[in-house]
XYZ file of C-alpha atoms in Angstrom:
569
model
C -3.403 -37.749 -18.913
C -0.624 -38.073 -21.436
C 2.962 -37.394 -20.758
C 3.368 -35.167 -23.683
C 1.116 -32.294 -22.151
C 3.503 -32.692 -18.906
C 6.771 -32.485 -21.730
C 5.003 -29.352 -23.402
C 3.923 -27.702 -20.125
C 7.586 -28.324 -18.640
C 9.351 -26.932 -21.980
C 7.212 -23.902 -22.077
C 7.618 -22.910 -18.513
C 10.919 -24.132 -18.451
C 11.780 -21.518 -21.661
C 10.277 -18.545 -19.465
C 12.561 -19.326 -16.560
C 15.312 -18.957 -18.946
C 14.159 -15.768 -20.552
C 14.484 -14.350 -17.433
C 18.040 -15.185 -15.909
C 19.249 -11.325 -17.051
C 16.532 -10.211 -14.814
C 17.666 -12.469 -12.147
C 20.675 -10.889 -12.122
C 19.573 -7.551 -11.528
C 17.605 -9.056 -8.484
C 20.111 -11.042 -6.487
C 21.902 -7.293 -6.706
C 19.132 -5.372 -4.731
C 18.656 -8.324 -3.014
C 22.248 -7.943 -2.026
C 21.789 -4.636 -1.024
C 18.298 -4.194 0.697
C 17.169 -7.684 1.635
C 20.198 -10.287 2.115
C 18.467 -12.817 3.101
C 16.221 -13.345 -0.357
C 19.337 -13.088 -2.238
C 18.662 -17.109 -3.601
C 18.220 -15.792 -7.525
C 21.630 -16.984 -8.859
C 22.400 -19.289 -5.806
C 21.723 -21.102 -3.072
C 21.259 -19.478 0.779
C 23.138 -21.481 2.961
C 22.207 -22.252 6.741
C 23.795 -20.227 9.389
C 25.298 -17.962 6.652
C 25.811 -14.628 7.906
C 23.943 -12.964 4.670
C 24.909 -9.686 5.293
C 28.927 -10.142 5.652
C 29.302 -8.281 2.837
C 27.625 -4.929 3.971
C 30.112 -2.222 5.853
C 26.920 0.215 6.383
C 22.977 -1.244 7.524
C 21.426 1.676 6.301
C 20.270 0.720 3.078
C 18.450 -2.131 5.132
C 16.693 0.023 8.044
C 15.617 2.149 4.866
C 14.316 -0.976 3.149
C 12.614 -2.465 6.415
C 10.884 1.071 6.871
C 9.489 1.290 3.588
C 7.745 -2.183 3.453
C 6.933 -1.200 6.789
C 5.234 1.994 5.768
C 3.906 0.007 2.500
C 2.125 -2.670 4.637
C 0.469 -0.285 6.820
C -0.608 1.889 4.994
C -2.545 -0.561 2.817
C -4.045 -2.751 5.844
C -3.263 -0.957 9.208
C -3.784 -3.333 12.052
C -6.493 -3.558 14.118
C -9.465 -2.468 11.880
C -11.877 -3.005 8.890
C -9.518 -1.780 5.922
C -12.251 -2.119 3.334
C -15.645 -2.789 2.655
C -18.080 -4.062 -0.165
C -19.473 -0.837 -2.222
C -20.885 -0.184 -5.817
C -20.625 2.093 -8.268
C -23.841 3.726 -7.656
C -24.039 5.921 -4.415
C -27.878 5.511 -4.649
C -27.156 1.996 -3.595
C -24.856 1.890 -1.579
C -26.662 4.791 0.882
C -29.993 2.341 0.508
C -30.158 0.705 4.116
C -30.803 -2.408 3.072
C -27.739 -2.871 0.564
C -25.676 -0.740 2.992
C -26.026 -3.256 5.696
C -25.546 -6.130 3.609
C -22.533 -4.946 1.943
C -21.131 -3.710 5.572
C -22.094 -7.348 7.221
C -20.358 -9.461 3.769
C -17.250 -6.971 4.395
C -17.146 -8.259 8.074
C -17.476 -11.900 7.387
C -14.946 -11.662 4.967
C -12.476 -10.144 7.058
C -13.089 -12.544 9.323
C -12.380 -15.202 7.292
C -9.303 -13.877 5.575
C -7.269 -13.162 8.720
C -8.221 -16.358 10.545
C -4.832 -17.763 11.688
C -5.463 -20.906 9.918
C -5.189 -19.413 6.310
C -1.374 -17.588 6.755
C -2.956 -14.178 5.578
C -0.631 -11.872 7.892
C 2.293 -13.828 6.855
C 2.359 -13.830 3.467
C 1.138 -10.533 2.966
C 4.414 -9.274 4.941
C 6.338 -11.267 2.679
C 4.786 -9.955 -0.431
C 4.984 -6.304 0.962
C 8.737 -7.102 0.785
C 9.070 -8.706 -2.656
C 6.476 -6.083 -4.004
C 8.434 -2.789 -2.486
C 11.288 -4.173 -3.161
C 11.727 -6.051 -6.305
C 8.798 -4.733 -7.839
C 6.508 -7.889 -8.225
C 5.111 -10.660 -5.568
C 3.125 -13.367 -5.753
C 0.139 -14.923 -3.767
C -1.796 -17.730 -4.244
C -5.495 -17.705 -2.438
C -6.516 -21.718 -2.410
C -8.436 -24.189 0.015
C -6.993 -26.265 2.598
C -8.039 -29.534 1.097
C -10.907 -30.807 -1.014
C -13.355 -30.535 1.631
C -13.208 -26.544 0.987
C -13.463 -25.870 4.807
C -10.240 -22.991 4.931
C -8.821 -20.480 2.579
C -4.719 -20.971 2.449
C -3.128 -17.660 1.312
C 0.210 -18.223 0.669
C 3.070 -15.872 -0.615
C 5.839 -17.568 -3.290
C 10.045 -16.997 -4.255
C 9.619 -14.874 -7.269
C 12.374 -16.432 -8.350
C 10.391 -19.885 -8.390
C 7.550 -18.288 -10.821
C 7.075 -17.187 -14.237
C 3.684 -15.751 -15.859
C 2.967 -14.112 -19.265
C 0.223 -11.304 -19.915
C -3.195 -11.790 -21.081
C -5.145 -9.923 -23.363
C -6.861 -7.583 -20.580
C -2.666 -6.410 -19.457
C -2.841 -8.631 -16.625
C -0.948 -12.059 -15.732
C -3.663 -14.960 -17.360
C -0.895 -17.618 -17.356
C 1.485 -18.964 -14.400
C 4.093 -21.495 -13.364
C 5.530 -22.112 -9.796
C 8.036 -24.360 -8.932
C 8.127 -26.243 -5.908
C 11.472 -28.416 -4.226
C 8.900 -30.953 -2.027
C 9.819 -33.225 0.214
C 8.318 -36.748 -1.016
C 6.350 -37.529 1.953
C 4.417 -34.362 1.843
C 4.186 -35.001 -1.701
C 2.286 -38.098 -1.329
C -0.120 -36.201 1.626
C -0.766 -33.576 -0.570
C -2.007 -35.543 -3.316
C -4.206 -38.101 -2.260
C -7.230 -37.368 -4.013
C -8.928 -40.255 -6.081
C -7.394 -38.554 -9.351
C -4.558 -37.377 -8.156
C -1.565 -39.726 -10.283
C 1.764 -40.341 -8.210
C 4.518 -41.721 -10.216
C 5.441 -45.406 -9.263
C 8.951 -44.515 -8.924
C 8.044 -42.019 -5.983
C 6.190 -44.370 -4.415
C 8.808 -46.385 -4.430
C 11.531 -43.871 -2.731
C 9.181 -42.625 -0.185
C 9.581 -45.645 1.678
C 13.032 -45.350 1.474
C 13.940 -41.921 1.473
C 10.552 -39.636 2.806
C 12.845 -36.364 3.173
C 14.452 -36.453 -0.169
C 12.969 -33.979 -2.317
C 11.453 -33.847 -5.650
C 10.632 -30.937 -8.456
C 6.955 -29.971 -8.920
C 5.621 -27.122 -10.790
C 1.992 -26.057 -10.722
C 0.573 -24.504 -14.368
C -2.521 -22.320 -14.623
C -3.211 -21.428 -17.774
C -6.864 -20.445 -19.529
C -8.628 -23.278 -20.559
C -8.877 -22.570 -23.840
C -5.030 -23.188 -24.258
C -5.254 -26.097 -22.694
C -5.901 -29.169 -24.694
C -6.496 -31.596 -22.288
C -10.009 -30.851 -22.210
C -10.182 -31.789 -26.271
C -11.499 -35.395 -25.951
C -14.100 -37.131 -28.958
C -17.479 -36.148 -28.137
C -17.085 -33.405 -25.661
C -16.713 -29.954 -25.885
C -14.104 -27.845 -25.421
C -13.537 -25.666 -22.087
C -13.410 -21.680 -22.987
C -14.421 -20.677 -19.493
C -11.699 -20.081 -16.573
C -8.756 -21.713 -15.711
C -7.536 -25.004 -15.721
C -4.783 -25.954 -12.875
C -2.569 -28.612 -13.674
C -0.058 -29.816 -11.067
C 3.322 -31.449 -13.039
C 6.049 -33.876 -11.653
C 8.981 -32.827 -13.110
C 11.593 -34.858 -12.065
C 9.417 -37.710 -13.540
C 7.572 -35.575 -16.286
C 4.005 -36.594 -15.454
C 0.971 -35.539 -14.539
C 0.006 -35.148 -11.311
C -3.746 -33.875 -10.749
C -5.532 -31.508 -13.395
C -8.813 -29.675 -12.380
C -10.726 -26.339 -13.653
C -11.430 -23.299 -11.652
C -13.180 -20.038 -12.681
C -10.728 -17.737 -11.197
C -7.088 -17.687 -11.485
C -6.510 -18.234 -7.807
C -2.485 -16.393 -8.188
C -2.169 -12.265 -6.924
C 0.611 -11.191 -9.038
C 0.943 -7.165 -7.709
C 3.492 -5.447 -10.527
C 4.688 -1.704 -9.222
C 5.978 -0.489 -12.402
C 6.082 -2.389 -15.604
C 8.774 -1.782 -17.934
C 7.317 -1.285 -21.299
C 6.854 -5.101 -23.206
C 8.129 -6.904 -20.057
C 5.482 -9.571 -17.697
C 7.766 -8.390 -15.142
C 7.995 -4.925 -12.689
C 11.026 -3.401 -11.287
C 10.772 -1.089 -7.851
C 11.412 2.519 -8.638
C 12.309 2.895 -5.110
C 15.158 0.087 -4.982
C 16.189 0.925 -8.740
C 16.980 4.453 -7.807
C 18.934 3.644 -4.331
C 20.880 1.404 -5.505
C 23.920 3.442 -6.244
C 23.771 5.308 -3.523
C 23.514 1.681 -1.359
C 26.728 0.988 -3.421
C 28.004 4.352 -2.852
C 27.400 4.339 1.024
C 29.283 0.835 1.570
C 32.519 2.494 0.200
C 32.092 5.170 2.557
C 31.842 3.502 4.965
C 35.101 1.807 4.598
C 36.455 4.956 4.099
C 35.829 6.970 7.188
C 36.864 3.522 9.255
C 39.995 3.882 7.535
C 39.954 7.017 8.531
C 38.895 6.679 12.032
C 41.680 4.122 12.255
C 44.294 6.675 11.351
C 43.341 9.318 13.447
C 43.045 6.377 16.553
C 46.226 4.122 15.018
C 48.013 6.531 12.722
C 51.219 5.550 11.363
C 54.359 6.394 12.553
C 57.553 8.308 11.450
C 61.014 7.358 12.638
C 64.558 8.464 12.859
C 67.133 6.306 10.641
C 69.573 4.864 13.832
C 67.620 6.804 16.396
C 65.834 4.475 17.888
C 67.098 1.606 19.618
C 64.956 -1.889 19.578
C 61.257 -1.663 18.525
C 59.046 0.908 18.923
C 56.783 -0.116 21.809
C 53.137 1.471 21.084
C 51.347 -0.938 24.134
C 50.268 0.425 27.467
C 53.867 1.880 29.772
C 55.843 0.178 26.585
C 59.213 1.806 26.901
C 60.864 3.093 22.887
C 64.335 3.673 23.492
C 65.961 6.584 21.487
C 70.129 7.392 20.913
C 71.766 8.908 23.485
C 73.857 10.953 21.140
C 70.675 11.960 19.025
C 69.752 15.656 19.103
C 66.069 16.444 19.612
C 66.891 19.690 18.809
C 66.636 18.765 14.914
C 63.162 16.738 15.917
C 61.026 14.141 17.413
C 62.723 11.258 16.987
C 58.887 9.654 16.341
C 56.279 11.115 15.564
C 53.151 10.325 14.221
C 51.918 10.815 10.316
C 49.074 12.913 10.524
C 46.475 11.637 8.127
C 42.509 11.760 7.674
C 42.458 15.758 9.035
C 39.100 16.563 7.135
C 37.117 13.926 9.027
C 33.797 15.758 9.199
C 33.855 16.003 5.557
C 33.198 12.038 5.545
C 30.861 12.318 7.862
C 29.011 14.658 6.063
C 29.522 13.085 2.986
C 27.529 9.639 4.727
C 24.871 11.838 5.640
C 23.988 13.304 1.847
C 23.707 9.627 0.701
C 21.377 8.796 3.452
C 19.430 11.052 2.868
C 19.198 10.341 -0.645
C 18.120 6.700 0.577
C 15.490 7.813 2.446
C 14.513 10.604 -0.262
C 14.321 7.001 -3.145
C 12.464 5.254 -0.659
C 9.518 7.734 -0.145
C 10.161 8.233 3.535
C 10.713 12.004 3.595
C 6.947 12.156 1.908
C 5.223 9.048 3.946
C 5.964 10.920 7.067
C 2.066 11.824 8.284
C 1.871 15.705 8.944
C 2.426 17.155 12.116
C -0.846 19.670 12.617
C -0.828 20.455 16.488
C 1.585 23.565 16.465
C -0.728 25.197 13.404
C -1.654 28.474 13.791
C -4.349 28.316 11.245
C -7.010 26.715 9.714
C -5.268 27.666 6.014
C -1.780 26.209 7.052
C -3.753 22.949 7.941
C -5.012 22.397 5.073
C -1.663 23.234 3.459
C -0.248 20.513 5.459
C -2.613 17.581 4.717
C -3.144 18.572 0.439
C 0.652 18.439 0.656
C 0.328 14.923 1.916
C -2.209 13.946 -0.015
C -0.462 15.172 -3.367
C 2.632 12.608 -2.132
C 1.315 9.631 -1.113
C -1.878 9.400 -3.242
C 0.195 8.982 -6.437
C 2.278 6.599 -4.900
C -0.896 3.935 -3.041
C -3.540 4.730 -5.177
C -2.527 2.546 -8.040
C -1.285 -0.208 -5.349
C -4.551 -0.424 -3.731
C -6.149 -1.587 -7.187
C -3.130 -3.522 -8.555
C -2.825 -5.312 -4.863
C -5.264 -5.092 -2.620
C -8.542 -5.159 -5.154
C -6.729 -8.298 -6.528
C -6.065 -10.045 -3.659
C -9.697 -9.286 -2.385
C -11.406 -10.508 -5.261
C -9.437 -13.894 -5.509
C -10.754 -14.330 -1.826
C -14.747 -13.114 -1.810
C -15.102 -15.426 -5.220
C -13.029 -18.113 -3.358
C -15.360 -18.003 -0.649
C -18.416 -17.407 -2.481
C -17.251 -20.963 -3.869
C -17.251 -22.629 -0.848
C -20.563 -20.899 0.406
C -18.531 -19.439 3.267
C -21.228 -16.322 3.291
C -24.066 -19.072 4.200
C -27.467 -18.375 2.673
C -27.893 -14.889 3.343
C -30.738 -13.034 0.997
C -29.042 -10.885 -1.012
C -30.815 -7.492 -1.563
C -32.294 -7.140 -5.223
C -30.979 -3.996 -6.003
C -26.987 -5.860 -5.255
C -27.700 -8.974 -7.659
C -25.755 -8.738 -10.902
C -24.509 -5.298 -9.757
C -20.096 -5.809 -9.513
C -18.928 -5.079 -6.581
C -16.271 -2.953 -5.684
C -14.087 -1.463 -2.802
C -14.112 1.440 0.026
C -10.749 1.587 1.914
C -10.493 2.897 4.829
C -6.720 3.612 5.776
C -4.612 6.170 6.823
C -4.310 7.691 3.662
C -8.535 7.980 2.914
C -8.119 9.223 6.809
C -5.661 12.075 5.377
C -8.211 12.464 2.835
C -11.926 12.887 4.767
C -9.442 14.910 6.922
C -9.110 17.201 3.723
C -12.897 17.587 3.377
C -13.282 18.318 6.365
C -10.943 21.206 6.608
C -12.739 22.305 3.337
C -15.871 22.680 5.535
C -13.846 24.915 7.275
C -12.722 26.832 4.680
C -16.216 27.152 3.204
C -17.455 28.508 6.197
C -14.592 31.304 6.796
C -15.927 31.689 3.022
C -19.740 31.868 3.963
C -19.003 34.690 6.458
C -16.768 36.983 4.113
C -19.917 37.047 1.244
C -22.466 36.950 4.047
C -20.457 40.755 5.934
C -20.120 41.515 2.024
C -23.813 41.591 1.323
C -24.709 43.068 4.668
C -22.132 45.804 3.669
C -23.486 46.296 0.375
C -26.847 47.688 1.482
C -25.135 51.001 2.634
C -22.313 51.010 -0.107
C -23.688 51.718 -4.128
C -20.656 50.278 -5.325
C -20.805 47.062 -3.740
C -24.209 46.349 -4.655
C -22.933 45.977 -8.557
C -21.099 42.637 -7.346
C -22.815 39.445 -7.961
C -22.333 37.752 -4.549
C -24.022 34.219 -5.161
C -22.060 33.820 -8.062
C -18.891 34.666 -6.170
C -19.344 32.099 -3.617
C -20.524 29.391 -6.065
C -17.516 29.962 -7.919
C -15.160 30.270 -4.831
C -16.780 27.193 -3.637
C -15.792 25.633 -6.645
C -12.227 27.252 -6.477
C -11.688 25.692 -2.986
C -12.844 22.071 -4.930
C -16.215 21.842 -2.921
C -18.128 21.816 -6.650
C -19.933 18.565 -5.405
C -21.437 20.257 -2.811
C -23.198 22.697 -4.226
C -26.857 22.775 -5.615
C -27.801 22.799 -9.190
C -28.101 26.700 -9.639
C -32.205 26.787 -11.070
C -32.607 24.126 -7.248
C -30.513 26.487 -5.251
C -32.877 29.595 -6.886
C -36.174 27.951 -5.833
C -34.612 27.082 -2.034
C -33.451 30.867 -2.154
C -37.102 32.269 -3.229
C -38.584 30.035 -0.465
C -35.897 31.544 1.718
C -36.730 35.072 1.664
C -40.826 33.755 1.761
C -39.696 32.375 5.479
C -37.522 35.399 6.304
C -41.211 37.554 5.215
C -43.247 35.279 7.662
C -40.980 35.114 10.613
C -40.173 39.086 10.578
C -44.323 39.295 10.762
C -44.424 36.678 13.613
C -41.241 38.612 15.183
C -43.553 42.183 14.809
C -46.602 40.375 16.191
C -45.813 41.315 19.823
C -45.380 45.161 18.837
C -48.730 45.229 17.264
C -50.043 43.820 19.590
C -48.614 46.038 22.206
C -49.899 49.250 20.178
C -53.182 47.227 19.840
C -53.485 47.277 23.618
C -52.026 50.278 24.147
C -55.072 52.035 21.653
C -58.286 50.224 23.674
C -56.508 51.623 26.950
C -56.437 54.984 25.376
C -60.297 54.345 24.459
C -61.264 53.538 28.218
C -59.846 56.541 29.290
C -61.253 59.099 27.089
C -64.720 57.862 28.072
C -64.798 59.283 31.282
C -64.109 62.437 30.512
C -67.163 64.507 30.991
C -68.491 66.390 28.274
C -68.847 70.332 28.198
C -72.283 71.242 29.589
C -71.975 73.684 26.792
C -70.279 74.795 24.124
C -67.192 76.550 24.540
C -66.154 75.083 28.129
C -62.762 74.794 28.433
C -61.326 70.998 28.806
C -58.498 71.984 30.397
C -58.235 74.981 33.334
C -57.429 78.125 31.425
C -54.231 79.589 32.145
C -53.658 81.863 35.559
């Protein structure tokens, strides 16, 4: 490989990093603020630094830690399946078959994801931080080695990387750099391609922990023009990775892959920028400012109420003034303490509450910009109803699902896919038959967190509400057979359309189905009041021959006119 593509890569990367030293800026200040100890944008963390020296007041941090907190499990709570393998078409995904192949793929995957060996749990906490907090993270989902046998999910510095935006709005193009000590260097490259510079071949022997500059490019491989060579064609299809010494400007190893193997999560773009910025950090930031000040303020305060200064006599007080435990202060004999103390203290900082009240309106505006007075799950066991339930969980819904439903695609969906294709490469799902119906079909996700929890929760107290519903139009009708006026109301279109109201619409039955199931309805009612009258009728049946068998032994009148009965005395 030439050194110029190494030059070109380096310049172009090299230009981005530049581009973005305003927005470095902005960073090391939240970092600053909310995370002290990934302030390393404009310079260097030092070991056994106390990082947060600066800080009067931790509250901005416990606000921080409890929002990536909240962030991180709400996405992937502990403990369980957080997602599984679906389609876009219900048909399939409720076919057995496909249901239990997609379910059984999901498994695996997990599995293989949150082995200990690939670092998933790690760097996912450490992109929760750098995605809630500065806006953007970055993972990289890669193989242990040649040999393919384990993922290696790693989370990066996004101060060390720089990407630009494809033509589907999405990062296409990438550079990380990399300070690498130059024995792990030479272990990390050693396969039969690989190039390592003489001159670090040299110093390794001398020097292993001294480190050296590397920066990994991926870039489509239709920009990349290493794959140009006289009779052979031109790569248009995925991604070529090229790993680049810097310090030495060459070329270290160059291969192709057919995904881009880098997560880049972004919260909120700003308009024409690669980059994101956290709306949640971006709005506390003042008030982390503000509450540091205060801070100060009512210790200054506190001091003067404890320590206040003191107030003395001209010539009345003999010696110092001893303020230490059974000091003695020796006052004048001839002064007259009739015209005042001859020390007293200067009464300062009166209004202390109003401080302390003060500190308490900023922290709550901390916790109000970092979601946590809306991520707080509803408290439903003191309800008195099934209406104020509901209330409860839509309000819930309403807040969070704005907030995780784009994260789940922008994040999670990312992350996932860069894994199942990465292990679909290294036939980590075996040589399982895949269902017909599932080949060529995309695949897509089913979460299952506590925020689709909130959500079945809210179907479920729909069912309630449908039912309460059901009852009211089913007393209506039974009222309306005695009552003129009611009969004028439509009732099944009043509980299709309340149904609909209440947002159970996909529940219902097309109205010309629901008409046939309603005619065969009142055919059943007919057959089963019969079969309910059967035992009467037969009772009056019986009843009748009984009668018969009686009257046929009574004896007929020997002639006409005998009485039947005994007349009358």
């Amino acid at each position: 490989m030439a050194d110029e593509n190494a030059v070109e890569l380096l310049k172009r990367s090299s230009a981005r990093f530049a581009k973005r030293q305003t927005l470095d800026t902005f960073r090391q200040e939240v970092a600053l603020n909310f995370a002290p100890d990934l302030a390393s944008w404009t310079n260097t963390l030092i070991w056994g630094d106390d990082f947060a020296s600066h800080l009067a007041d931790g509250t901005p941090l416990l606000m921080a830690r409890d929002f990536v907190g909240q962030v991180g499990a709400m996405l992937r709570p502990a403990g369980k399946q957080w997602f599984w393998h679906r389609t876009q078409d219900d048909e399939i995904n409720n076919n057995r078959a496909c249901r239990e192949y997609l379910d059984w793929k999901s498994t695996v995957m997990m599995r293989i994801m949150t082995d200990r060996s690939t670092g998933f749990s790690t760097a996912t906490k450490t992109a929760d931080r750098f995605f809630s907090l500065f806006g953007d993270a970055v993972l990289s989902v890669d193989y242990d080695g040649p040999s393919r046998s384990a993922l290696r999910i790693a989370a990066w510095h996004t101060k060390d990387c720089v990407w630009a935006i494809g033509n589907d709005n999405k990062p296409d193009t990438i550079t990380r750099r990399e300070q690498i000590p130059l024995r792990n260097m030479v272990r990390r490259f050693r396969q039969s391609k690989d190039k390592i510079s003489a001159k670090v071949k040299e110093k390794v022997e001398k020097a292993p922990d001294e480190e050296i500059e590397i920066r990994h490019e991926v870039l489509p491989a239709d920009e990349y023009d290493a794959y140009i060579k006289k009779g052979a064609l031109k790569r248009k299809d995925g991604w070529v990775s090229v790993w680049v010494d810097a310090t030495n400007q060459e070329i270290i190893r160059e291969t192709h892959q057919e995904t881009f193997r880098y997560v880049v999560p972004m919260w909120v773009r700003v308009l024409n920028w690669p980059y994101a910025i956290s709306p949640a950090t971006t709005i506390a930031l003042p008030d982390a400012r503000l509450i540091q000040q205060q801070a100060i303020a009512i210790m200054e305060a506190a001091e003067k109420q404890i320590n206040p200064p003191l107030i003395a006599v001209q010539d009345a007080i003999r010696g110092t003034v001893g303020l230490d435990s059974r000091a003695i202060t020796w006052v004048d004999k001839q002064y007259d303490e009739r015209t005042g103390d001859p020390l007293r203290p200067l009464e300062l900082g009166k209004n202390f509450g109003l401080g302390i009240d003060s500190l308490d309106r900023t922290a709550a505006q901390l916790a109000r910009a970092f979601y946590l007075d809306v991520l707080r799950m509803p408290d439903t066991r003191n309800s008195k109803s099934t209406l104020e339930v509901q209330f409860l969980i839509d309000e819930y819904v309403r807040a969070a699902l704005p907030l995780f439903a784009p994260i789940q695609a922008d994040y999670n969906e990312a992350m996932l896919y860069e894994v199942d294709k990465a292990i679909e490469a290294a036939q980590g799902y075996g040589n399982v038959d895949v269902p017909e119906e599932l080949k060529d079909v995309e695949l897509t996700y089913q979460w299952d967190n506590p925020l689709t929890d909130m959500m079945e929760r809210q179907k479920a107290q729909m069912v309630a509400e449908v039912a309460q519903l059901a009852n009211t139009i089913a007393a209506l009708e039974a009222a309306a057979s005695q009552s003129p006026s009611l009969q004028q109301i439509d009732s099944v279109k009043m509980f299709r359309e309340s149904v609909m109201g209440i947002g159970g619409a996909p529940w219902l039955l097309d109205e010309s189905v629901a008409k046939k199931q309603g005619e065969m309805a009142a055919q059943m009612n007919g057959v089963q009041q019969m079969i309910g009258a059967a035992p009467n009728v037969a009772k009056l049946i019986d009843s009748g021959v009984n009668a018969a068998e009686a009257a046929a032994t009574i004896p007929n009148p020997a002639e006409p006119g005998f009485p039947m009965l005994p007349a009358p005395a």
